[in-house]
Coordinates of C-alpha atoms in Angstrom, one line a residue:
M1 CA 38.7 6.6 18.8
E2 CA 40.7 5.9 15.7
G3 CA 40.4 2.3 14.6
E4 CA 37.5 1.6 16.9
S5 CA 34.5 -0.3 15.5
V6 CA 31.3 1.6 15.4
L7 CA 29.5 -1.7 16.2
N8 CA 31.5 -2.8 19.2
F9 CA 28.2 -3.3 21.2
G10 CA 29.9 -3.1 24.6
M11 CA 32.9 -5.1 23.7
D12 CA 36.1 -3.5 24.9
R13 CA 39.5 -4.8 24.2
G14 CA 40.5 -7.4 26.8
E15 CA 37.1 -7.5 28.5
G16 CA 34.1 -9.6 28.2
M17 CA 30.7 -8.4 26.9
K18 CA 29.0 -5.9 29.1
R19 CA 25.3 -5.9 29.9
R20 CA 24.6 -3.0 27.5
G21 CA 26.4 -4.8 24.7
F22 CA 24.5 -8.0 25.3
L23 CA 21.1 -6.2 25.2
Q24 CA 22.2 -4.4 21.9
W25 CA 23.0 -7.8 20.3
M26 CA 19.7 -9.2 21.5
G27 CA 17.9 -6.2 20.1
L28 CA 19.6 -6.6 16.7
G29 CA 18.7 -10.3 16.7
W30 CA 15.1 -9.6 17.4
L31 CA 15.1 -7.0 14.6
V32 CA 16.4 -9.5 12.1
V33 CA 13.7 -12.1 13.2
A34 CA 11.0 -9.4 12.9
V35 CA 12.1 -8.3 9.4
Q36 CA 12.2 -12.0 8.2
A37 CA 8.7 -12.6 9.7
C38 CA 7.3 -9.5 7.9
F39 CA 8.7 -10.7 4.5
A40 CA 7.4 -14.2 5.1
R41 CA 3.9 -12.8 5.8
L42 CA 4.0 -10.8 2.6
G43 CA 5.1 -13.8 0.6
G44 CA 8.7 -12.8 0.6
G45 CA 8.9 -12.8 -3.2
Q46 CA 8.9 -16.6 -3.2
G47 CA 5.8 -16.9 -5.3
A48 CA 3.2 -17.3 -2.5
S49 CA 0.3 -19.3 -3.7
A50 CA -3.3 -19.1 -2.8
E51 CA -4.9 -21.7 -0.7
R52 CA -7.2 -23.9 -2.6
V53 CA -10.3 -25.1 -0.7
V54 CA -12.8 -27.7 -2.0
V55 CA -16.2 -26.5 -1.0
G56 CA -18.3 -29.2 -2.7
S57 CA -19.2 -30.8 -6.0
V58 CA -20.9 -29.7 -9.1
S59 CA -23.8 -31.9 -8.3
D60 CA -24.2 -30.3 -4.9
L61 CA -24.4 -26.9 -6.5
A62 CA -26.6 -28.0 -9.5
G63 CA -29.8 -28.6 -7.6
A64 CA -30.5 -25.4 -5.6
G65 CA -27.9 -23.1 -7.2
V66 CA -26.3 -22.5 -3.8
L67 CA -23.6 -24.4 -1.9
E68 CA -23.1 -23.8 1.8
R69 CA -20.0 -25.2 3.5
N70 CA -18.1 -24.6 6.7
T71 CA -14.4 -24.4 5.8
A72 CA -11.2 -23.5 7.6
L73 CA -11.9 -20.0 6.3
G74 CA -15.3 -19.9 8.0
P75 CA -18.7 -20.4 6.4
V76 CA -18.7 -20.1 2.7
L77 CA -21.6 -19.6 0.3
V78 CA -21.2 -20.3 -3.4
T79 CA -24.0 -19.3 -5.8
G80 CA -24.5 -19.6 -9.5
D81 CA -24.9 -22.1 -12.2
A82 CA -22.2 -24.8 -12.2
A83 CA -22.7 -25.2 -16.0
N84 CA -21.7 -21.6 -16.4
P85 CA -18.5 -21.1 -14.3
E86 CA -18.4 -17.3 -15.0
S87 CA -21.7 -17.0 -13.0
L88 CA -20.2 -18.5 -9.9
R89 CA -19.6 -16.3 -6.9
A90 CA -18.3 -17.2 -3.4
V91 CA -18.5 -15.2 -0.2
N92 CA -17.7 -15.6 3.4
A93 CA -21.2 -16.0 4.9
T94 CA -20.4 -14.0 8.1
C95 CA -22.3 -10.7 8.3
T96 CA -19.8 -7.8 8.7
H97 CA -22.2 -6.1 11.2
Q98 CA -22.2 -8.5 14.1
G99 CA -21.1 -11.9 12.7
C100 CA -24.4 -13.6 12.1
A101 CA -24.6 -16.1 9.2
V102 CA -26.1 -14.7 6.1
K103 CA -28.4 -16.7 3.9
W104 CA -28.9 -16.7 0.1
Q105 CA -32.3 -15.5 -1.1
A106 CA -32.6 -17.0 -4.6
Q107 CA -35.7 -15.1 -5.6
E108 CA -34.3 -11.7 -4.6
Q109 CA -30.8 -12.7 -5.7
E110 CA -29.2 -11.3 -2.5
F111 CA -27.7 -12.4 0.8
L112 CA -29.8 -11.6 3.9
C113 CA -28.7 -11.4 7.5
P114 CA -31.5 -12.7 9.7
C115 CA -30.2 -10.9 12.8
H116 CA -30.5 -7.3 11.8
G117 CA -31.7 -7.3 8.2
A118 CA -28.5 -6.3 6.4
R119 CA -28.7 -7.2 2.7
Y120 CA -25.8 -7.9 0.3
A121 CA -25.6 -8.1 -3.5
P122 CA -24.4 -11.4 -5.1
D123 CA -20.9 -9.9 -5.3
G124 CA -20.9 -9.2 -1.5
E125 CA -21.4 -5.5 -1.6
V126 CA -23.8 -3.9 1.0
L127 CA -27.3 -3.1 -0.4
Q128 CA -28.8 -2.1 3.0
G129 CA -27.3 -1.6 6.4
P130 CA -26.7 -1.8 9.3
A131 CA -23.6 -3.5 7.9
G132 CA -21.0 -1.1 6.6
D133 CA -18.5 -3.4 5.0
A134 CA -18.9 -5.9 2.1
L135 CA -18.7 -9.6 2.6
E136 CA -15.3 -11.2 2.0
T137 CA -15.3 -12.7 -1.5
Y138 CA -13.2 -15.6 -3.0
S139 CA -12.3 -16.6 -6.5
V140 CA -14.3 -19.7 -7.4
R141 CA -13.8 -22.2 -10.2
V142 CA -14.8 -25.7 -11.2
E143 CA -12.2 -28.4 -11.8
G144 CA -13.6 -31.6 -13.0
T145 CA -16.5 -32.3 -10.6
E146 CA -15.2 -30.2 -7.7
V147 CA -16.1 -26.6 -6.9
L148 CA -13.0 -24.8 -5.4
I149 CA -12.3 -21.4 -4.0
D150 CA -8.9 -19.7 -3.8
A151 CA -8.3 -17.9 -0.5

């Protein structure tokens, strides 16, 4: 036992690799890959940046005070006054109850799900069920003439 490596993984002196050793090395390899994938998913400390998505222009938003766009993130609704960027809010327009598309009700200043009547505040919080979870929200800003969200 003296001088033997703890990590011999089935390698005996003078013999080739045994099946058990091969499987142990494969398991170790998969573990390394899995750990790297987890760190990559979490940003890995490499300054992961948010995805910027252009959802429209200031002129699109100026008229009705609402901008509806289908994006790679799903349907997005941006509400507010483009002249006052602090008033802008962006939500994923998919109802958290059963996935229907919510609509902005300007007079009531709320989002309404036409399928089952769920109501959401401008910040996406649930005002009335049956939905139990808030709408997903995004940071929104104006750069030049473009309205962008960070996802």
